[in-house]
PDB file of C-alpha atoms in Angstrom:
ATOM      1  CA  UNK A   1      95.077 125.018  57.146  1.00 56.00           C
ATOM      2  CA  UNK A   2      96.499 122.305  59.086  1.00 67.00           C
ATOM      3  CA  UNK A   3      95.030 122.164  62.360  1.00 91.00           C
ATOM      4  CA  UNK A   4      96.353 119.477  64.477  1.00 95.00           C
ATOM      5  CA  UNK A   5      98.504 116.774  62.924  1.00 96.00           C
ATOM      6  CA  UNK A   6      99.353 113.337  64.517  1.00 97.00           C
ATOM      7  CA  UNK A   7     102.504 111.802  63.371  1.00 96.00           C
ATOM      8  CA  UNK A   8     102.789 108.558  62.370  1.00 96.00           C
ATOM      9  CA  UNK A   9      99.224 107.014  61.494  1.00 95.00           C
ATOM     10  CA  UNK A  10      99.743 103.405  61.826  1.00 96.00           C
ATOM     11  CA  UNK A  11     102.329 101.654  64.181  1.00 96.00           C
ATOM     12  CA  UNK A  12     102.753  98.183  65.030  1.00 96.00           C
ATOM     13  CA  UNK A  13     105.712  97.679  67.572  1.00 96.00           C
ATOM     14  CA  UNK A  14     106.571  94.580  69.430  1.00 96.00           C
ATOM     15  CA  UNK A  15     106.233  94.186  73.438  1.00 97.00           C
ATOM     16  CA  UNK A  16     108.609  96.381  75.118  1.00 96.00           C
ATOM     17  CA  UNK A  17     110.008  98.417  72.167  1.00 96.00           C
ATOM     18  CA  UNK A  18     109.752 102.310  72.582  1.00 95.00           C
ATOM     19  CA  UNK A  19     108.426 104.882  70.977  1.00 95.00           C
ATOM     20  CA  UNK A  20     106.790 108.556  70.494  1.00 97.00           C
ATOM     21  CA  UNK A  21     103.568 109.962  69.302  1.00 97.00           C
ATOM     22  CA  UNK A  22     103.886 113.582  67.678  1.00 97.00           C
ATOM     23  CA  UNK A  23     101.209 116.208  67.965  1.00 97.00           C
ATOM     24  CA  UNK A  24     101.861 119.104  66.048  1.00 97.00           C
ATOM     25  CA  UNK A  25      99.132 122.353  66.009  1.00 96.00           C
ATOM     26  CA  UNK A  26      99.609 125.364  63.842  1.00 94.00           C
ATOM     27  CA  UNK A  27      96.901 127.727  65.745  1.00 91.00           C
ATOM     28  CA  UNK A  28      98.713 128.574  68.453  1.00 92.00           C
ATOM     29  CA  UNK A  29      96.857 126.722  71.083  1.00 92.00           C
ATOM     30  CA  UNK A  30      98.215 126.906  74.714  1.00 91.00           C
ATOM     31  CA  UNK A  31      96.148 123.804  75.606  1.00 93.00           C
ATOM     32  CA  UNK A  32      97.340 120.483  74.598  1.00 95.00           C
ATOM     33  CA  UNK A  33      96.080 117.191  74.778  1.00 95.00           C
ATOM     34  CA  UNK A  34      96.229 113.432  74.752  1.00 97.00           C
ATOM     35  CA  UNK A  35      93.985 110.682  75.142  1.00 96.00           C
ATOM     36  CA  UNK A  36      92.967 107.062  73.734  1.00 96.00           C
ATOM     37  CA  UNK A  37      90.296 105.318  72.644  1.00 94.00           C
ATOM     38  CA  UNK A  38      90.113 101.540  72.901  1.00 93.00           C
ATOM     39  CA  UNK A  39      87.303  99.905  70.684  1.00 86.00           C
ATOM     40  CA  UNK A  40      83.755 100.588  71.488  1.00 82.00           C
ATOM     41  CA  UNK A  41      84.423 103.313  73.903  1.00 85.00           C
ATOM     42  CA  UNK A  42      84.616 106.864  74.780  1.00 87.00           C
ATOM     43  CA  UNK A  43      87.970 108.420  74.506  1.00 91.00           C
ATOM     44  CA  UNK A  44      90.313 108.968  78.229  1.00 93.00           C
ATOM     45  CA  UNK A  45      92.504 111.453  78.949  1.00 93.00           C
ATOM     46  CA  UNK A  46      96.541 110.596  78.866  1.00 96.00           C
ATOM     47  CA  UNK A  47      98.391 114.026  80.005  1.00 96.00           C
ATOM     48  CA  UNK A  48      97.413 116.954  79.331  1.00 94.00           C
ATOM     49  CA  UNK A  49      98.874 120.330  78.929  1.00 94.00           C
ATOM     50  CA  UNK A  50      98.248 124.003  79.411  1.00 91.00           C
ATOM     51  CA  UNK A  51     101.136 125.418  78.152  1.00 91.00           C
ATOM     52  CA  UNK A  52     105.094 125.482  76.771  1.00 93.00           C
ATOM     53  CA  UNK A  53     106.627 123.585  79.290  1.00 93.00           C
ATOM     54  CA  UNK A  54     104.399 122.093  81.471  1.00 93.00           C
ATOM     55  CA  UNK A  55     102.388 119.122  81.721  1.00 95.00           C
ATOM     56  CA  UNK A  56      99.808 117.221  83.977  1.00 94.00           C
ATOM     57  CA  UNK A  57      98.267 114.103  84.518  1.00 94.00           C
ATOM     58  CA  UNK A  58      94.966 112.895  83.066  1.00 93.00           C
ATOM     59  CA  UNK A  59      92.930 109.618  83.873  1.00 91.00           C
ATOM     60  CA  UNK A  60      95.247 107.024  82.798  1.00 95.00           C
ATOM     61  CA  UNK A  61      98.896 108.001  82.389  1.00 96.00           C
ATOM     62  CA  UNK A  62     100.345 105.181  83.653  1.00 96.00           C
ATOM     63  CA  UNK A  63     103.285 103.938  81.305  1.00 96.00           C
ATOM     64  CA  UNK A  64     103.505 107.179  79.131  1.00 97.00           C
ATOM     65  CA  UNK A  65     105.331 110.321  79.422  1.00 97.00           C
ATOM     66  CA  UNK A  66     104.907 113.729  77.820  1.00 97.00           C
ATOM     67  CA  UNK A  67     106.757 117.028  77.067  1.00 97.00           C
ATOM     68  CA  UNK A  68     105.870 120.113  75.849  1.00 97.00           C
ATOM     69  CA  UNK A  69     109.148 121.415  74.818  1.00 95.00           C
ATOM     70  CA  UNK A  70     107.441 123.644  71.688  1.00 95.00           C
ATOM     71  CA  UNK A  71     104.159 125.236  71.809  1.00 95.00           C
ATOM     72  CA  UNK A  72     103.027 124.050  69.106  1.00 96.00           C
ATOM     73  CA  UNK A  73     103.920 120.130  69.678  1.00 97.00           C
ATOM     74  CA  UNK A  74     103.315 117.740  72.343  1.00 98.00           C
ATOM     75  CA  UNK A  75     105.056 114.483  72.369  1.00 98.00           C
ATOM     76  CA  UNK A  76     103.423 111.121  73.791  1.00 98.00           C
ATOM     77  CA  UNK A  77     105.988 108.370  74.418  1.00 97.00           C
ATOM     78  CA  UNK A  78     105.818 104.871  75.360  1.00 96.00           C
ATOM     79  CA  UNK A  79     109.332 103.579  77.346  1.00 91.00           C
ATOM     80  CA  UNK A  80     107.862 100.000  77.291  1.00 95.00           C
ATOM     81  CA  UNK A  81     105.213  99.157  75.084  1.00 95.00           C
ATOM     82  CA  UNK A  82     102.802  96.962  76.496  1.00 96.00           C
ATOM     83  CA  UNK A  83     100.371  94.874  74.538  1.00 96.00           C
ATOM     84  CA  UNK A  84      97.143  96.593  76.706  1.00 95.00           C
ATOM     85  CA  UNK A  85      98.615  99.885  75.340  1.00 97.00           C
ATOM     86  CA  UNK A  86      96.857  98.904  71.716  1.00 96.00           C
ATOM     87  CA  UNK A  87      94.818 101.429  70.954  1.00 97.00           C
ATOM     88  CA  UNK A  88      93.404 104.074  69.234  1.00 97.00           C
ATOM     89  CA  UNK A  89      95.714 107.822  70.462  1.00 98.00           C
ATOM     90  CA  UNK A  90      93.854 111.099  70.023  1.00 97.00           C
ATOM     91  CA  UNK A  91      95.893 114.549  70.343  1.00 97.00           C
ATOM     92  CA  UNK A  92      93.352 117.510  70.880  1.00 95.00           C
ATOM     93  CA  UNK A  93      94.202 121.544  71.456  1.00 94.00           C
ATOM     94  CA  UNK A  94      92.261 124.155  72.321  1.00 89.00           C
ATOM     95  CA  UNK A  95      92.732 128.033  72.731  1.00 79.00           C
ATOM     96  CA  UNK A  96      90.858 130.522  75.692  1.00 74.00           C
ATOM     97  CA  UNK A  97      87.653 129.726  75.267  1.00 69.00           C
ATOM     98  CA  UNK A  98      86.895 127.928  72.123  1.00 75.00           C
ATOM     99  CA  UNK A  99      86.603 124.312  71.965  1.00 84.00           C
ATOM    100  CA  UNK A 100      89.141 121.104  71.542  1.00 88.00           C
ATOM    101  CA  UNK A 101      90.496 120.838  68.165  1.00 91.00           C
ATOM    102  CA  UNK A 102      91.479 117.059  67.317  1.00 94.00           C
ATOM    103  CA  UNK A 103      93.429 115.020  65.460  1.00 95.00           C
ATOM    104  CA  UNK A 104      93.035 112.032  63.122  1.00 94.00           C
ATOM    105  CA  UNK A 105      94.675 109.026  65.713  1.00 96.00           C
ATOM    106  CA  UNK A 106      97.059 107.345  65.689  1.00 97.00           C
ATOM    107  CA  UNK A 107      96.428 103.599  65.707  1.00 96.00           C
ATOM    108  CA  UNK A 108      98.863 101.740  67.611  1.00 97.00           C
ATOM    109  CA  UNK A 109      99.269  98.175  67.681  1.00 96.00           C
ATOM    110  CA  UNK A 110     101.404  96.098  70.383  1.00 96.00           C
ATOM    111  CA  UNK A 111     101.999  92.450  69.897  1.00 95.00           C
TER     112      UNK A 111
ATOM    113  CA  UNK B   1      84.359 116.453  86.517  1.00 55.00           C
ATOM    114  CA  UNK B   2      80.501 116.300  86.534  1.00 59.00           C
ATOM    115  CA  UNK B   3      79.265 112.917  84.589  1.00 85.00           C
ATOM    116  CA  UNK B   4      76.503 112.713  81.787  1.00 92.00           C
ATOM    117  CA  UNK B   5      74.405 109.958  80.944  1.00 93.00           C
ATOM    118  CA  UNK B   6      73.056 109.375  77.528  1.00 95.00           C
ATOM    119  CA  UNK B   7      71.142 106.715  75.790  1.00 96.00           C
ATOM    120  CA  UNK B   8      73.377 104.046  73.956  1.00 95.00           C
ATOM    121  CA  UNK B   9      71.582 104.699  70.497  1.00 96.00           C
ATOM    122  CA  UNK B  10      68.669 106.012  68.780  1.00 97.00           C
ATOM    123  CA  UNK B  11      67.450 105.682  65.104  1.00 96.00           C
ATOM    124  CA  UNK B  12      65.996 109.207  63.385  1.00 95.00           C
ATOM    125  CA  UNK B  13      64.319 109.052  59.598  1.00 96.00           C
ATOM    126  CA  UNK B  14      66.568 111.191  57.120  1.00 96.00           C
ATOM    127  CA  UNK B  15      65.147 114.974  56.727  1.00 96.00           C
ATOM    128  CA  UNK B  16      63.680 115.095  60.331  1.00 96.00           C
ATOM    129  CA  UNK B  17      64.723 116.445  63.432  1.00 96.00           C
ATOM    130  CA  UNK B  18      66.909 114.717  65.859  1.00 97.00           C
ATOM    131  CA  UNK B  19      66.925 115.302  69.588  1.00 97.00           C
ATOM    132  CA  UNK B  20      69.522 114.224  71.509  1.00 97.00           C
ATOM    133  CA  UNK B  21      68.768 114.060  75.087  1.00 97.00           C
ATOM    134  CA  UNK B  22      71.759 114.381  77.982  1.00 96.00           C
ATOM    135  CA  UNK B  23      71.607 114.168  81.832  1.00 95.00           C
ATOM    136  CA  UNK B  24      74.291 116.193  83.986  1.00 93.00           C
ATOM    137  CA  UNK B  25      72.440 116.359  87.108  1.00 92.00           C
ATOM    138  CA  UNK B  26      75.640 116.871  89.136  1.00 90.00           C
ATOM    139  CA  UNK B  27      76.822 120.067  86.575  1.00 90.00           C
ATOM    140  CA  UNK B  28      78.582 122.469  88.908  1.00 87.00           C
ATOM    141  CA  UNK B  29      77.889 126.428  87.760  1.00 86.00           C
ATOM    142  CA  UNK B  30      81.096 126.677  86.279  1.00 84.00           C
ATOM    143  CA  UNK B  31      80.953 123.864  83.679  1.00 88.00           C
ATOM    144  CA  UNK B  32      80.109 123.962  80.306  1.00 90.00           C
ATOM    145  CA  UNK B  33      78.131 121.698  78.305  1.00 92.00           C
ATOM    146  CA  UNK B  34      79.575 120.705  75.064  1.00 92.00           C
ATOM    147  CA  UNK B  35      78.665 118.479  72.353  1.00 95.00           C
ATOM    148  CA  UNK B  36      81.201 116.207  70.034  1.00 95.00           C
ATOM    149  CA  UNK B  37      80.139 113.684  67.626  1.00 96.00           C
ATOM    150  CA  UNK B  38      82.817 111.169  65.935  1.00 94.00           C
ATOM    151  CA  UNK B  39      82.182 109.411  62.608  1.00 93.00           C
ATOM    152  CA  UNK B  40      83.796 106.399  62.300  1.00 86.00           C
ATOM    153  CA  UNK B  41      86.934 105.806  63.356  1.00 80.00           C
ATOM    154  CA  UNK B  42      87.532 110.026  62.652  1.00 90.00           C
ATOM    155  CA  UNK B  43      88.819 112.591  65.390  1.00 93.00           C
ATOM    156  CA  UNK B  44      86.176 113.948  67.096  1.00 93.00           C
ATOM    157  CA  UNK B  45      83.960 116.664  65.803  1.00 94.00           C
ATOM    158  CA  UNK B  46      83.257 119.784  67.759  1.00 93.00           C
ATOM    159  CA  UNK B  47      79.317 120.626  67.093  1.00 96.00           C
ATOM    160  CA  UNK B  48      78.051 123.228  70.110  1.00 95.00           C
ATOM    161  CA  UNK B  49      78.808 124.288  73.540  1.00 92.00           C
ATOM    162  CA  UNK B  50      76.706 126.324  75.953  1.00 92.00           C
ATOM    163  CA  UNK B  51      76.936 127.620  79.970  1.00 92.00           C
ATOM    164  CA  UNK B  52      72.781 128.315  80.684  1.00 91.00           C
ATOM    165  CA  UNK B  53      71.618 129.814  77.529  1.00 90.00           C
ATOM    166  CA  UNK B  54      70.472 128.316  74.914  1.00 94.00           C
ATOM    167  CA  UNK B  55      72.788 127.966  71.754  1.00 96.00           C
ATOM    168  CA  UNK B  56      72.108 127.631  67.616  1.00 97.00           C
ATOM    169  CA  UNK B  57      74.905 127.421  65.169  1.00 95.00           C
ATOM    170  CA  UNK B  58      74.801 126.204  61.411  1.00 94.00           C
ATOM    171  CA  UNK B  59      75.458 122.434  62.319  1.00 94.00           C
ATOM    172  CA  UNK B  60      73.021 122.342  65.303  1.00 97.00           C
ATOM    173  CA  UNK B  61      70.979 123.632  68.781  1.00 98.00           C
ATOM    174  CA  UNK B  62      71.530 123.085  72.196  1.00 98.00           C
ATOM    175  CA  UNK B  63      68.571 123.392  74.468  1.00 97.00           C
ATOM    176  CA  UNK B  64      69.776 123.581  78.129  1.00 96.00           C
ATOM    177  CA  UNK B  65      67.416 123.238  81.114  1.00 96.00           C
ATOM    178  CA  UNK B  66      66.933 125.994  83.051  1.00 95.00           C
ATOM    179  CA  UNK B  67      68.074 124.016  86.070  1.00 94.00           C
ATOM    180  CA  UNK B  68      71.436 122.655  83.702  1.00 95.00           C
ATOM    181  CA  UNK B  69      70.629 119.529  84.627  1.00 94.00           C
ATOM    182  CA  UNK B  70      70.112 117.948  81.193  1.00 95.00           C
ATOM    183  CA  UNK B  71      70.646 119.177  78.219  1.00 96.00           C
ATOM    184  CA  UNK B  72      69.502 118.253  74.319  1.00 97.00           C
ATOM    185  CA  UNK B  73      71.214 118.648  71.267  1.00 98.00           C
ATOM    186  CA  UNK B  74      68.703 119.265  68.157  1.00 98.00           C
ATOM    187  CA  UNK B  75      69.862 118.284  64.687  1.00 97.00           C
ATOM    188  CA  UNK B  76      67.474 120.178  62.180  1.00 96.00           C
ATOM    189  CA  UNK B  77      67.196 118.418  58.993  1.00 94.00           C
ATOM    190  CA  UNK B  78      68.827 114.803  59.569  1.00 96.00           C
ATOM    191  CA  UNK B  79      70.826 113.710  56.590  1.00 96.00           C
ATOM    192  CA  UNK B  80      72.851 109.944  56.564  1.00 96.00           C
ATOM    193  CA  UNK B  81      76.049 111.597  56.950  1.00 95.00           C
ATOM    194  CA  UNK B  82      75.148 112.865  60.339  1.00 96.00           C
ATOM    195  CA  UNK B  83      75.451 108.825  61.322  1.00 97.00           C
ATOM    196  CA  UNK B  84      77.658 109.057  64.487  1.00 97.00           C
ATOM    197  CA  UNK B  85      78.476 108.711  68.131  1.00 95.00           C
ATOM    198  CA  UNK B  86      77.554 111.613  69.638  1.00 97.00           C
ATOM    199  CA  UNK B  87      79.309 112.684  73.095  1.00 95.00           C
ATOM    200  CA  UNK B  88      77.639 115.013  75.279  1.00 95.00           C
ATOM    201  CA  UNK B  89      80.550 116.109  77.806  1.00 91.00           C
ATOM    202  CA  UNK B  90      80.626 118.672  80.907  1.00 89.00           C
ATOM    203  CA  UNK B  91      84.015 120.565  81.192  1.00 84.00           C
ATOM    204  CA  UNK B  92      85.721 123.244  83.539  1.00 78.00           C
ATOM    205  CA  UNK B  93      87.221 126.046  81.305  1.00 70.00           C
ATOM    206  CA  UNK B  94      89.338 126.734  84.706  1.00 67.00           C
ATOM    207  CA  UNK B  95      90.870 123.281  84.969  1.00 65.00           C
ATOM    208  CA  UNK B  96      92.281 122.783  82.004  1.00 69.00           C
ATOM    209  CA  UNK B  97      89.463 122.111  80.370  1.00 75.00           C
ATOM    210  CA  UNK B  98      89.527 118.479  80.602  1.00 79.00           C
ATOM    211  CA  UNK B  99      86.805 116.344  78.872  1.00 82.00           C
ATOM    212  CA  UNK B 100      85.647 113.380  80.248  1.00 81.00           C
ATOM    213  CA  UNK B 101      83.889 111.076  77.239  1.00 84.00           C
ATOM    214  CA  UNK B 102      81.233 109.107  78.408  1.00 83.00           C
ATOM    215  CA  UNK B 103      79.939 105.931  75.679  1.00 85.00           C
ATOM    216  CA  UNK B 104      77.563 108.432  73.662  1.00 93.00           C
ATOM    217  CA  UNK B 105      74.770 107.803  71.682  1.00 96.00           C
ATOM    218  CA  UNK B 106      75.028 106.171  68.307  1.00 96.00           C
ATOM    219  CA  UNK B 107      72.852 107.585  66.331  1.00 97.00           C
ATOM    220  CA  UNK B 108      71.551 105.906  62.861  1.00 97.00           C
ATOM    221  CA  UNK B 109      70.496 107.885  60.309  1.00 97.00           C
ATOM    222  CA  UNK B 110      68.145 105.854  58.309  1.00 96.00           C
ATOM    223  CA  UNK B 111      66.022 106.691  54.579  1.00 94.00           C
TER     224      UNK B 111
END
């Protein structure tokens, strides 16, 4: 009983390395989503998407891309990490009417 | 996305009731109230969700205004492990379903 999993935990990457956040959900959830949650603050929305293959943008998606390639992952990566991109990343998904399903974060760190 | 406005924190005595109170004055009909709460650094936790009637489950009630424009989330029987920020959050099932996270309440469960 799964749920959603976020791949890795922890991450500490230097300026302008790359890399990619997994979301994986085992409930077959067409909605998937992303967002991030800087200290003392409510979480924003990344991307977002609502269904294989497709994707949209959320409030701040500036310097991350998405794909949906599986239904049951979504992928969040950073080309060029940038040290305001610390953070706190939070994958949700959520079927017909029910309500988002999260994650446990991912806490990213960018020196 | 309609916004909410909560109050930054409360305190409630351990065993008694806590109301959580929630303005949405801008709620369009087709928007949902729902109610998260994170604990710590955790995912957020999905507690309730309601359209214009009012809604109980086993964790919690949601007492909507017959006008939807506020809202209040009723915990029963405090207990400390109910210690949390607790999101009240208007969504559109037919876009997406985005949430938009305001700062919450932080509520303090005290002895």
């Amino acid at each position: 009983n799964a749920g959603v999993t976020q791949t890795p935990k922890f991450r500490v990457l230097k300026t302008g390395q790359s890399m990619t956040l997994l979301c994986a959900q085992d409930m077959n959830h067409e909605y998937m989503y992303w967002y991030r949650q800087d200290p003392g603050m409510g979480l924003r929305l990344i991307h977002y998407s609502v269904g294989e293959g497709t994707t949209a943008k959320g409030e701040v998606p500036d310097g991350y891309n998405v794909s949906r390639l599986k239904k049951q992952n979504f992928l969040l990566g950073l080309e060029s990490a940038a040290p305001s991109q610390t953070s706190v990343y939070f994958c949700a998904s959520l079927s017909g009417q029910g309500p988002q399903h999260f994650g446990d974060g991912t806490r990213l760190s960018i020196l | 996305d309609a916004k909410t406005t909560q109050p930054t924190s409360m305190d409630c005595a351990e065993g008694r009731a806590a109301n959580l109170p929630c303005n949405h004055s801008t709620i369009s009909g087709n928007e949902y109230v729902y109610w998260y709460r994170q604990i710590h650094s955790q995912g957020p936790q999905y507690i309730i969700h309601g359209l214009k009637n009012n809604e109980t489950n086993e964790m919690a009630s949601l007492i909507i205004t017959e006008d939807r424009k506020s809202s209040t989330l009723i915990l029963p029987h405090a207990t400390l492990r109910d210690t949390a920020v607790y999101y009240c959050i208007v969504g559109n099932k037919a876009a997406g379903n985005k949430l938009t996270f305001g700062g919450g309440t932080r509520v303090l469960v005290k002895p």
